[in-house]
PDB file of C-alpha atoms in Angstrom:
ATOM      1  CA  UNK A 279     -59.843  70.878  64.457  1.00  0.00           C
ATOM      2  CA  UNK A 280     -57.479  70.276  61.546  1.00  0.00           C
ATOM      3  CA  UNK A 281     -58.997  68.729  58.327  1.00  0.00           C
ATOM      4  CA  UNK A 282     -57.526  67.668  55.083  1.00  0.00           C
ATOM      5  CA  UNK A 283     -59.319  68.090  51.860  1.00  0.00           C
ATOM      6  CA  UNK A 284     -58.970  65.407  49.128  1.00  0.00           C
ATOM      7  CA  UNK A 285     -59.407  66.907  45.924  1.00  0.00           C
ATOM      8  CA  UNK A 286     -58.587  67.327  42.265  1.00  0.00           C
ATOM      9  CA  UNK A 287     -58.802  69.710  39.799  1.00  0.00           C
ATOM     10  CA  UNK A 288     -58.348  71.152  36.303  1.00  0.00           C
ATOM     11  CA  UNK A 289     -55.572  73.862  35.953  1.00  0.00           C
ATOM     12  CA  UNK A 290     -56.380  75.365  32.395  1.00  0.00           C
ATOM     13  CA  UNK A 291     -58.105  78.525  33.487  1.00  0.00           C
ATOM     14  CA  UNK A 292     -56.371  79.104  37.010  1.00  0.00           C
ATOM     15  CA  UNK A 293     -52.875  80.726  37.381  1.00  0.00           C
ATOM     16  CA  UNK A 294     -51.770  77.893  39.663  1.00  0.00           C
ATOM     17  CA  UNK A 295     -52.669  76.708  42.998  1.00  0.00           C
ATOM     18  CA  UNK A 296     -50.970  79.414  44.917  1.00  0.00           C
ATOM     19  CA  UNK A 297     -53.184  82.568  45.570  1.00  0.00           C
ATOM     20  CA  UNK A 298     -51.873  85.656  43.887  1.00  0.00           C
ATOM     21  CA  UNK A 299     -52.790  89.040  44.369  1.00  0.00           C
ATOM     22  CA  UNK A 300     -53.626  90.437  41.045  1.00  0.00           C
ATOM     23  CA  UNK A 301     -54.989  86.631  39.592  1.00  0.00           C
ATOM     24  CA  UNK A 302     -57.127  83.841  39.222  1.00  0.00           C
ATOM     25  CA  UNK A 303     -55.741  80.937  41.555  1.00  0.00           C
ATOM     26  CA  UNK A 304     -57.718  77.560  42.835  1.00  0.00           C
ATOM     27  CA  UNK A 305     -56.050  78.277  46.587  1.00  0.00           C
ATOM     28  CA  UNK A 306     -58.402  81.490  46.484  1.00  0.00           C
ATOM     29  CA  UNK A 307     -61.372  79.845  44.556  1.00  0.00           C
ATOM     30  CA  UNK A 308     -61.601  77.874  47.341  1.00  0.00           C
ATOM     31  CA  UNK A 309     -60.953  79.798  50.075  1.00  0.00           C
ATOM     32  CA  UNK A 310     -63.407  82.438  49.046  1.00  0.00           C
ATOM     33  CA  UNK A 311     -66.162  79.812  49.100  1.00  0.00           C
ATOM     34  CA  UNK A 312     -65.033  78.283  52.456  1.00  0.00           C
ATOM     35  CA  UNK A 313     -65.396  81.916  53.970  1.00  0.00           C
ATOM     36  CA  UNK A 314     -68.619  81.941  52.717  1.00  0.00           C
ATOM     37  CA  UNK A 315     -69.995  79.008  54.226  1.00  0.00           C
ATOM     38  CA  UNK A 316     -68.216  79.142  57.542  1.00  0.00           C
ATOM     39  CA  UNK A 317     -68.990  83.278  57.403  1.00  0.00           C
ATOM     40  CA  UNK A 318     -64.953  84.289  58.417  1.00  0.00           C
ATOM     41  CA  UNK A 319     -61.813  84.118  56.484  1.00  0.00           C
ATOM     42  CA  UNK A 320     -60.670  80.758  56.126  1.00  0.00           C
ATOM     43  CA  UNK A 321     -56.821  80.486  55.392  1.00  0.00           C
ATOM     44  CA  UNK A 322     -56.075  76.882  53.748  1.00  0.00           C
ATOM     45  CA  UNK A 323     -52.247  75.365  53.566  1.00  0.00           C
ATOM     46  CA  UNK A 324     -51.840  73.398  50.080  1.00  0.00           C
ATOM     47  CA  UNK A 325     -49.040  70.546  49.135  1.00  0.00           C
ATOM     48  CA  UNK A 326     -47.496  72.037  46.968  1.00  0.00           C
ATOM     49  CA  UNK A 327     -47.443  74.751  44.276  1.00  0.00           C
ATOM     50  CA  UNK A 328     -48.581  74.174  40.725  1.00  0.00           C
ATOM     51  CA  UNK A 329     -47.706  76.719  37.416  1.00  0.00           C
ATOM     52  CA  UNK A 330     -50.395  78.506  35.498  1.00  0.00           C
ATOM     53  CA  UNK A 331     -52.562  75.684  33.551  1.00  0.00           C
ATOM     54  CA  UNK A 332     -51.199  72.584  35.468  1.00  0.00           C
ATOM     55  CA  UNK A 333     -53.732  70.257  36.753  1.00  0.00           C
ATOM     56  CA  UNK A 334     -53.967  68.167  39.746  1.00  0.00           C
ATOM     57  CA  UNK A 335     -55.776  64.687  39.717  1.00  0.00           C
ATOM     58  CA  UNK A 336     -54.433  64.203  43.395  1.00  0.00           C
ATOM     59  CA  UNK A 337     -54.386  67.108  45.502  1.00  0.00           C
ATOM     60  CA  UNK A 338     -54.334  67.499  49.201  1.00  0.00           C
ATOM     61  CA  UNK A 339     -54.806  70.674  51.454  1.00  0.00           C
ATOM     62  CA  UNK A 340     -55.447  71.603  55.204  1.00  0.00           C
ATOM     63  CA  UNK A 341     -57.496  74.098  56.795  1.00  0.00           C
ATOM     64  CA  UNK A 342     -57.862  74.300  60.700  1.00  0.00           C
ATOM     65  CA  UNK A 343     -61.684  75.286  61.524  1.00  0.00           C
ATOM     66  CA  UNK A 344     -62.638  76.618  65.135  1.00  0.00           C
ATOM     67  CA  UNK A 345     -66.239  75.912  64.526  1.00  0.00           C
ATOM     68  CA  UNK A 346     -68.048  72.586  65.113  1.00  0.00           C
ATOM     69  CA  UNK A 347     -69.135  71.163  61.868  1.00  0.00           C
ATOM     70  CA  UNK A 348     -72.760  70.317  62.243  1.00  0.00           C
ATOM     71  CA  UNK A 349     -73.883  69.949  58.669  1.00  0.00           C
ATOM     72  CA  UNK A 350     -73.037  68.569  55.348  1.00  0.00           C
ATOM     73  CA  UNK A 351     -69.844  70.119  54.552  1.00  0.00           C
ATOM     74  CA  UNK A 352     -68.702  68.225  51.407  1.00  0.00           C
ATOM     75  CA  UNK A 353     -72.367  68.141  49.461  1.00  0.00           C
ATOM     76  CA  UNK A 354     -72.367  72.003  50.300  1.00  0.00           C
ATOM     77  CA  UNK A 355     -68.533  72.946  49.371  1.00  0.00           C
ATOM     78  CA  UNK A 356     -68.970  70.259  46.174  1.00  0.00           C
ATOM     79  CA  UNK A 357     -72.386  72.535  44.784  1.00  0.00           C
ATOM     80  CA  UNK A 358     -70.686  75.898  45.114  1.00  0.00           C
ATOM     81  CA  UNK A 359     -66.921  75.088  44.118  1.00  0.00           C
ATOM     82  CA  UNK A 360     -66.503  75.674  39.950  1.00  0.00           C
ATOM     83  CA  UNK A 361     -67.135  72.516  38.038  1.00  0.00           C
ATOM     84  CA  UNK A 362     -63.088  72.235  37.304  1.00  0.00           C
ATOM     85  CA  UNK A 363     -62.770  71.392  41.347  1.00  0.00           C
ATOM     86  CA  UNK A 364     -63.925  68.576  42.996  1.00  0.00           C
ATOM     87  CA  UNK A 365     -63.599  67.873  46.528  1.00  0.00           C
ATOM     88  CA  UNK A 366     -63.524  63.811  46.659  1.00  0.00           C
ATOM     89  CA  UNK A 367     -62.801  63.636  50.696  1.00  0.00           C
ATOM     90  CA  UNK A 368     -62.944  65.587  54.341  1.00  0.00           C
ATOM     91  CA  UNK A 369     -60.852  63.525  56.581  1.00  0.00           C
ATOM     92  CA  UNK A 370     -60.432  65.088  60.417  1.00  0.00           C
ATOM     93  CA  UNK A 371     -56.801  64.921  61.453  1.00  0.00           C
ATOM     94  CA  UNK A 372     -55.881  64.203  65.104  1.00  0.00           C
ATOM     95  CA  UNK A 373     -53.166  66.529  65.428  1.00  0.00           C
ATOM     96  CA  UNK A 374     -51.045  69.115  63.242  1.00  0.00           C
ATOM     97  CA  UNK A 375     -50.387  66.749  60.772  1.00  0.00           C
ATOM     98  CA  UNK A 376     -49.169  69.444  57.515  1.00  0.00           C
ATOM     99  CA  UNK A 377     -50.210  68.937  54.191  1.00  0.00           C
ATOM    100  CA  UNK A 378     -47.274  70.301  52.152  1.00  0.00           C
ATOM    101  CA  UNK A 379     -44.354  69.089  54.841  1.00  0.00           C
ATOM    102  CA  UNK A 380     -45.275  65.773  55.892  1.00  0.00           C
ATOM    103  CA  UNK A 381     -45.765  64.340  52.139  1.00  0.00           C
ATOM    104  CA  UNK A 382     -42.637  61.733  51.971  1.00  0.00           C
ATOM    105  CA  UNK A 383     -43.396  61.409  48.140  1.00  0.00           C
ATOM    106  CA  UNK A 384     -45.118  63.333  44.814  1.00  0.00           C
ATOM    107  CA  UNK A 385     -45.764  61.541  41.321  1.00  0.00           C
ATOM    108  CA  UNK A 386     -46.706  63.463  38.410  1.00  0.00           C
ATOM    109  CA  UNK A 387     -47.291  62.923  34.907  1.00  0.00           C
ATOM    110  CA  UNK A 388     -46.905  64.566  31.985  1.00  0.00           C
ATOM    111  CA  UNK A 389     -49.055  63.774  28.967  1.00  0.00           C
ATOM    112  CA  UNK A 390     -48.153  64.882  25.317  1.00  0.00           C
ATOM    113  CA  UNK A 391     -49.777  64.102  21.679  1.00  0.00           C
ATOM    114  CA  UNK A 392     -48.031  64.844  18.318  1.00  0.00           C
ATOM    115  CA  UNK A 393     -51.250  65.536  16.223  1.00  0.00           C
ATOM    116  CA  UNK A 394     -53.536  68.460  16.440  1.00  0.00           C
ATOM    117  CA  UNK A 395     -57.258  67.373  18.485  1.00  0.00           C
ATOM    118  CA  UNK A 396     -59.625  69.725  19.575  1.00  0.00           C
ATOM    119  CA  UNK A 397     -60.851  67.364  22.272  1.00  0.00           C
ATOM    120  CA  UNK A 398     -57.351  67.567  24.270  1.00  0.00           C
ATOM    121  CA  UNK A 399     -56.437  70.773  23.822  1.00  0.00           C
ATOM    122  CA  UNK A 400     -56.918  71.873  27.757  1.00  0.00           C
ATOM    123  CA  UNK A 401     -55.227  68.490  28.786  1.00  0.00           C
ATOM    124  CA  UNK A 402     -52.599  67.239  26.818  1.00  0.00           C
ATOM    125  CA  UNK A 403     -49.322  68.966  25.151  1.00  0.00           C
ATOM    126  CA  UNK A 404     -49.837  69.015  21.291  1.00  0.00           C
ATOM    127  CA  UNK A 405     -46.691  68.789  19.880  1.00  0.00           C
ATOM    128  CA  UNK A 406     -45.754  68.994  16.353  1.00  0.00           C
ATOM    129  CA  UNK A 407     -43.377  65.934  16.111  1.00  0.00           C
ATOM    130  CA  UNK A 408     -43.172  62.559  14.066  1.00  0.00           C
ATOM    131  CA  UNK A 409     -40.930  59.824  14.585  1.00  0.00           C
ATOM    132  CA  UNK A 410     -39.484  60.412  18.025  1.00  0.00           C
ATOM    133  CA  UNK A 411     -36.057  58.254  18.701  1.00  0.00           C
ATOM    134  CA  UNK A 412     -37.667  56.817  21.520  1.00  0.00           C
ATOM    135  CA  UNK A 413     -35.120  54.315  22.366  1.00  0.00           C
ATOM    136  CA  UNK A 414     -33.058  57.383  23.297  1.00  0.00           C
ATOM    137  CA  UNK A 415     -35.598  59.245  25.603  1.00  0.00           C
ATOM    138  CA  UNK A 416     -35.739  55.498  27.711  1.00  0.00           C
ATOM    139  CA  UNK A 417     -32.024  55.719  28.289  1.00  0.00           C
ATOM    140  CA  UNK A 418     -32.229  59.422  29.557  1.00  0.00           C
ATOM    141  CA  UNK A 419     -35.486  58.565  31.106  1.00  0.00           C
ATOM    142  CA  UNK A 420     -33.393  55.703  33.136  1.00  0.00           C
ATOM    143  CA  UNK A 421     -30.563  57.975  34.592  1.00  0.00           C
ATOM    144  CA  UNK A 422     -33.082  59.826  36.602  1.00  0.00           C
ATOM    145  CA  UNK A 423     -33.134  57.900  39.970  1.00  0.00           C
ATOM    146  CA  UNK A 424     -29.578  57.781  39.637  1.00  0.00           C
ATOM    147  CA  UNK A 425     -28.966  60.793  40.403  1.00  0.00           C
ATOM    148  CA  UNK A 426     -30.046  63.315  43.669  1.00  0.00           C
ATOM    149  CA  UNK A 427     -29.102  66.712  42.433  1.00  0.00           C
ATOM    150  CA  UNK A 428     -31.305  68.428  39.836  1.00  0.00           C
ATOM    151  CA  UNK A 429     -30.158  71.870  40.303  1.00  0.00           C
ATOM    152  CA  UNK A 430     -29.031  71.859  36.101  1.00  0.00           C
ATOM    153  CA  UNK A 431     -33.290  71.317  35.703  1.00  0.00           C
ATOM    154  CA  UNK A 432     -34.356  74.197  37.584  1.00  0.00           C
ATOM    155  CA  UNK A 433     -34.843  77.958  36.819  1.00  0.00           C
ATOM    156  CA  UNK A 434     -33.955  79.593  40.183  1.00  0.00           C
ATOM    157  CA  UNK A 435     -31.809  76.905  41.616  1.00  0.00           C
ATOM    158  CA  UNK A 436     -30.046  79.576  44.413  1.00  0.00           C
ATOM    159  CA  UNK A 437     -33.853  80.411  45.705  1.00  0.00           C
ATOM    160  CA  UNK A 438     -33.520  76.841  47.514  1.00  0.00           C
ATOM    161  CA  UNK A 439     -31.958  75.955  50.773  1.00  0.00           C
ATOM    162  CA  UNK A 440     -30.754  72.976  48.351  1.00  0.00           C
ATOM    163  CA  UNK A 441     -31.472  71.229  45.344  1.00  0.00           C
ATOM    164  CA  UNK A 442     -31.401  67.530  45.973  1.00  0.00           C
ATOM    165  CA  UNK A 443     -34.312  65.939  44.660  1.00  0.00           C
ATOM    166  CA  UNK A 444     -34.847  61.441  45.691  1.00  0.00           C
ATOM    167  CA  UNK A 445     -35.876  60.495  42.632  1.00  0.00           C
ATOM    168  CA  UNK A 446     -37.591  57.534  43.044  1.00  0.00           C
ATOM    169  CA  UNK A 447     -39.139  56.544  39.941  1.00  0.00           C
ATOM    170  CA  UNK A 448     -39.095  57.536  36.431  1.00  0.00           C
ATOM    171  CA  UNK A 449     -40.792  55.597  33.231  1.00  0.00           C
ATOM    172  CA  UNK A 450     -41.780  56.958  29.664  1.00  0.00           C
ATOM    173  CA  UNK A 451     -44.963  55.211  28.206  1.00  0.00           C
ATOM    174  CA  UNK A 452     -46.419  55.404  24.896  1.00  0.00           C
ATOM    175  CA  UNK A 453     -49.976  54.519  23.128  1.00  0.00           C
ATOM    176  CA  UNK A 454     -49.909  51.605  20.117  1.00  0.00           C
ATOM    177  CA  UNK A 455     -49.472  54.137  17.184  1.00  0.00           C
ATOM    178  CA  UNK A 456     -46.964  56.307  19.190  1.00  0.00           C
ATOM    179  CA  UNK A 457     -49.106  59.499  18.988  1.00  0.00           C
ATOM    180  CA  UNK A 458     -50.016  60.050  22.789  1.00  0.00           C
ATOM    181  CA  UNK A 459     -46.663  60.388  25.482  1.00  0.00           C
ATOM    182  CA  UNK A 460     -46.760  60.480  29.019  1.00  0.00           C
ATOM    183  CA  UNK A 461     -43.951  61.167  31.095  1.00  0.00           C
ATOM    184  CA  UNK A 462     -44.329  59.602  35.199  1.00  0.00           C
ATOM    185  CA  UNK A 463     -41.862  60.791  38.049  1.00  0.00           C
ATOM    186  CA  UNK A 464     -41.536  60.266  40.903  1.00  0.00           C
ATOM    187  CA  UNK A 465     -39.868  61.877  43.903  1.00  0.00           C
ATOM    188  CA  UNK A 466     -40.226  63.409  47.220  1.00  0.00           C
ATOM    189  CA  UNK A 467     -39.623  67.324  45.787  1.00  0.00           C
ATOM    190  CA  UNK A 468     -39.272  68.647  42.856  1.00  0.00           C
ATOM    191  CA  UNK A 469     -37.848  72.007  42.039  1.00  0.00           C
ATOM    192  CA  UNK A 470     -38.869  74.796  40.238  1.00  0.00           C
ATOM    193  CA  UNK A 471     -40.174  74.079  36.544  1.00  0.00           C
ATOM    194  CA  UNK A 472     -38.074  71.028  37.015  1.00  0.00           C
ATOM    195  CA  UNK A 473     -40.653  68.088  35.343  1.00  0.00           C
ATOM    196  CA  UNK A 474     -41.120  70.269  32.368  1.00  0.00           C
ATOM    197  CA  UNK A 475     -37.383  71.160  31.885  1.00  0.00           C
ATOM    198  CA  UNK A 476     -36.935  67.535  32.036  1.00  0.00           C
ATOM    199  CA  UNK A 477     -39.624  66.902  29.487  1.00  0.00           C
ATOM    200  CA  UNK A 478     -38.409  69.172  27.210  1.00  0.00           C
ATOM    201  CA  UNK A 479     -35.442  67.903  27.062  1.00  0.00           C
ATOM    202  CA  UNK A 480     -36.723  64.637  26.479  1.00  0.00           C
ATOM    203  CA  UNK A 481     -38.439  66.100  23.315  1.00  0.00           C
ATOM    204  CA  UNK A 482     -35.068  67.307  22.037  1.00  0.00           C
ATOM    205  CA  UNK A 483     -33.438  63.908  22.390  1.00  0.00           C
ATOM    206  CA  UNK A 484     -36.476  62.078  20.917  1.00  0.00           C
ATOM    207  CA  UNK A 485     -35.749  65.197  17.799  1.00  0.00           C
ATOM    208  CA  UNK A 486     -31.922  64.211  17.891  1.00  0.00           C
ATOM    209  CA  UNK A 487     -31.364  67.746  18.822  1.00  0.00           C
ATOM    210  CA  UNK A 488     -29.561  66.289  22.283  1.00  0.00           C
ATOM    211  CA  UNK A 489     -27.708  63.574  22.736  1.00  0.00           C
ATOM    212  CA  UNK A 490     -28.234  61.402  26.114  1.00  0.00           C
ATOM    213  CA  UNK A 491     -24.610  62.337  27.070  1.00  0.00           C
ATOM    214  CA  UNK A 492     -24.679  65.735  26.621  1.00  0.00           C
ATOM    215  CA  UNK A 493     -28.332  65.482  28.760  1.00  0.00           C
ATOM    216  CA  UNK A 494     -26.168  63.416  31.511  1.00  0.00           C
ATOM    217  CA  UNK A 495     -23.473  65.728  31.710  1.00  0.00           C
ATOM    218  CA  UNK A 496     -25.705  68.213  32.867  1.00  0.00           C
ATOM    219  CA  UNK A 497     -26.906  65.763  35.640  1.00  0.00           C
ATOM    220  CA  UNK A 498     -23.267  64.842  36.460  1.00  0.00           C
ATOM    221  CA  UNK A 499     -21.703  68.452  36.448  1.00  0.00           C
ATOM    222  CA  UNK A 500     -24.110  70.215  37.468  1.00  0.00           C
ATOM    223  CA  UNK A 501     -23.797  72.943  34.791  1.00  0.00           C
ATOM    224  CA  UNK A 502     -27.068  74.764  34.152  1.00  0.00           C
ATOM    225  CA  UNK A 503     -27.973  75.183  30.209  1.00  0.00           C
ATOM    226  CA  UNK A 504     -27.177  78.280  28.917  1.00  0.00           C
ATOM    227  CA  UNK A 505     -30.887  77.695  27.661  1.00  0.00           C
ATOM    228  CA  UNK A 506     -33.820  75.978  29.041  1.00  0.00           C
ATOM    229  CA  UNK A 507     -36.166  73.775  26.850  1.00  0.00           C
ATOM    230  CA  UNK A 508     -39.409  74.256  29.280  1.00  0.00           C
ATOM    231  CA  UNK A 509     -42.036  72.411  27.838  1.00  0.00           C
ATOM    232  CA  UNK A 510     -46.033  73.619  28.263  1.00  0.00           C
ATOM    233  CA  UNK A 511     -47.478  73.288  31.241  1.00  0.00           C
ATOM    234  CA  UNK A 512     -51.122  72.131  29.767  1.00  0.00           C
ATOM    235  CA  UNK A 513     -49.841  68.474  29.721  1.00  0.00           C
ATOM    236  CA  UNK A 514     -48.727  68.116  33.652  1.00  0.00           C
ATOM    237  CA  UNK A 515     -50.678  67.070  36.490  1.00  0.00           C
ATOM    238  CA  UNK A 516     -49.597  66.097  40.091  1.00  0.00           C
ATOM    239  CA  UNK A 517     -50.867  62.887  39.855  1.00  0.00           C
ATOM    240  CA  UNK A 518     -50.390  61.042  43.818  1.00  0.00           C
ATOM    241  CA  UNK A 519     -49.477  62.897  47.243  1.00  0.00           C
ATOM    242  CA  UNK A 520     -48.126  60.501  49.718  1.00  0.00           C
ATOM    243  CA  UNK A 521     -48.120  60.881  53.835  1.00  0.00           C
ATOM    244  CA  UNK A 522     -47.118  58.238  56.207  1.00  0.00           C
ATOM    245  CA  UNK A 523     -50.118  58.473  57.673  1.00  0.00           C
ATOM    246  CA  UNK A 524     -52.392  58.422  54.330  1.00  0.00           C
ATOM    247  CA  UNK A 525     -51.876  57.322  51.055  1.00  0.00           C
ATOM    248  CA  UNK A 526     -55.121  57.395  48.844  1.00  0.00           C
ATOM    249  CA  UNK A 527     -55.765  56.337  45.231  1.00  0.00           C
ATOM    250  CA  UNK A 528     -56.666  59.210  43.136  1.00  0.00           C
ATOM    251  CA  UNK A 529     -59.899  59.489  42.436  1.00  0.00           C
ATOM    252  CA  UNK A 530     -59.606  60.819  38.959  1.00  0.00           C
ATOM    253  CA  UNK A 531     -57.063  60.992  36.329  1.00  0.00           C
ATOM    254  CA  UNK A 532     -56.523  62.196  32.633  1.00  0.00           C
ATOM    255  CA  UNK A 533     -55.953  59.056  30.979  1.00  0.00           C
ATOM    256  CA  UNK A 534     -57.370  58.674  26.746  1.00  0.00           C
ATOM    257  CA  UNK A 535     -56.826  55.233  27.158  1.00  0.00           C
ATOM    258  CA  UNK A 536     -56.995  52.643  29.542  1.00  0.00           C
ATOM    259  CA  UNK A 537     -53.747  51.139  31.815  1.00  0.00           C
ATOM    260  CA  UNK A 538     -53.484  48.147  29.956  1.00  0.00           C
ATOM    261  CA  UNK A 539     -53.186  50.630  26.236  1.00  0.00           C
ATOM    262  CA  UNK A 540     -49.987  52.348  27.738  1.00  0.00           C
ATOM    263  CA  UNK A 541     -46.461  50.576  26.580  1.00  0.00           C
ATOM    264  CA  UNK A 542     -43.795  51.377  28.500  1.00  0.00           C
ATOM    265  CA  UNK A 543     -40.813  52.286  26.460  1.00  0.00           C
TER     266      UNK A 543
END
């Protein structure tokens, strides 16, 4: 029987989703408490692939389980998982439904501040900036759906069969005072370190170190930067996973304010 998990999680101390031999990965946090409970190795297939201290409010997984499951599964996995994972649902699948290649679409968001707080340390990108031109990070922001191929905004573009990204959706929102940033994209892939390449070099036009022409040349030409602006990874989360089949509200975000507080630029 094939199941998908529902879950979410917080990044800071893992070194991604994907399990690595020689570190700390939520993919092997929760596979080695899975074997435990079912007593065999349990093998689970995630959406996607996360960096080192990027967090997931929406994440979905599969794991095919021989077994009949004649107990409490999700109070049991829930008690023993760390406290930065949370399982929210166990849905049985009827069929071979795939968590990573039938999701038709991925939103993240990327959250910044520009003043130093303890309190978001793990879950928001300080940065050390005042007065960003923010006028001219909407206009960049706006060119995103219109174009398909992102392979300037990635750092091992020739590792991909291709590099066409459908960018969907793509907004820039701010708090009242301008002090807290988030960044929301949407698209149905996204390459490697893309969202944070793009995010940086939002942050340089907001500086007036990059000009939105020079940003859409790169779009337009293709031409990869002779030097990526990768911004930290402590401020992303993959936010929504959508299937044609299922498409659930998150059960948790990061948000320091409420929907109504963020301004879209």
């Amino acid at each position: 029987m094939r199941y998908f998990f529902h879950i979410g999680y917080n990044g800071h101390t893992y070194n991604g989703w994907q399990r690595h031999p020689k570190a700390h990965s939520v993919q092997e946090a929760i596979e080695s408490k899975l074997s435990s409970i079912f007593k065999m190795p349990i093998a689970i297939n995630g959406c996607g692939r996360t960096d080192t201290s990027v967090h997931a409010s929406q994440y979905f997984f599969h794991v095919d389980i021989e077994r009949e499951i004649d107990f409490d599964l999700f109070f049991i996995i829930n008690r023993i998982l760390p406290h930065n994972i949370a399982v929210f649902d166990i849905i049985p699948m009827d069929g071979k439904q795939h968590a990573r290649f039938d999701a038709v679409q991925r939103k993240y968001d990327y959250y910044l501040h520009t003043y130093k707080n303890p309190f978001l340390g793990q879950l928001s990108s300080y940065y050390n900036v005042t007065n960003l031109n923010t006028q001219e990070m909407k206009k960049a922001v706006a060119l995103l759906p219109k174009y398909k191929d992102y392979r300037a905004f990635c750092t091992a573009p020739d590792k991909n069969e291709h590099t066409i990204c459908n960018v969907m959706e793509a907004k820039l929102y701010c708090s009242a005072d301008e002090q807290h940033f988030r960044f929301h994209i949407a698209s149905n892939r996204f390459l490697s370190k893309m969202i944070r390449i793009l995010t940086g070099n939002l942050l340089k036009i907001g500086k007036n170190e990059l000009s939105v022409d020079q940003f859409e040349h790169h779009l337009s030409s293709l031409e990869i930067p002779t030097q990526f602006d990768i911004a930290k990874p402590t401020g992303l989360y993959l936010s929504k996973v959508t299937y044609p089949y299922l498409n659930l509200e998150p059960r948790t975000e990061f948000n320091n304010f409420s929907k109504s507080d963020w301004i879209e630029i």
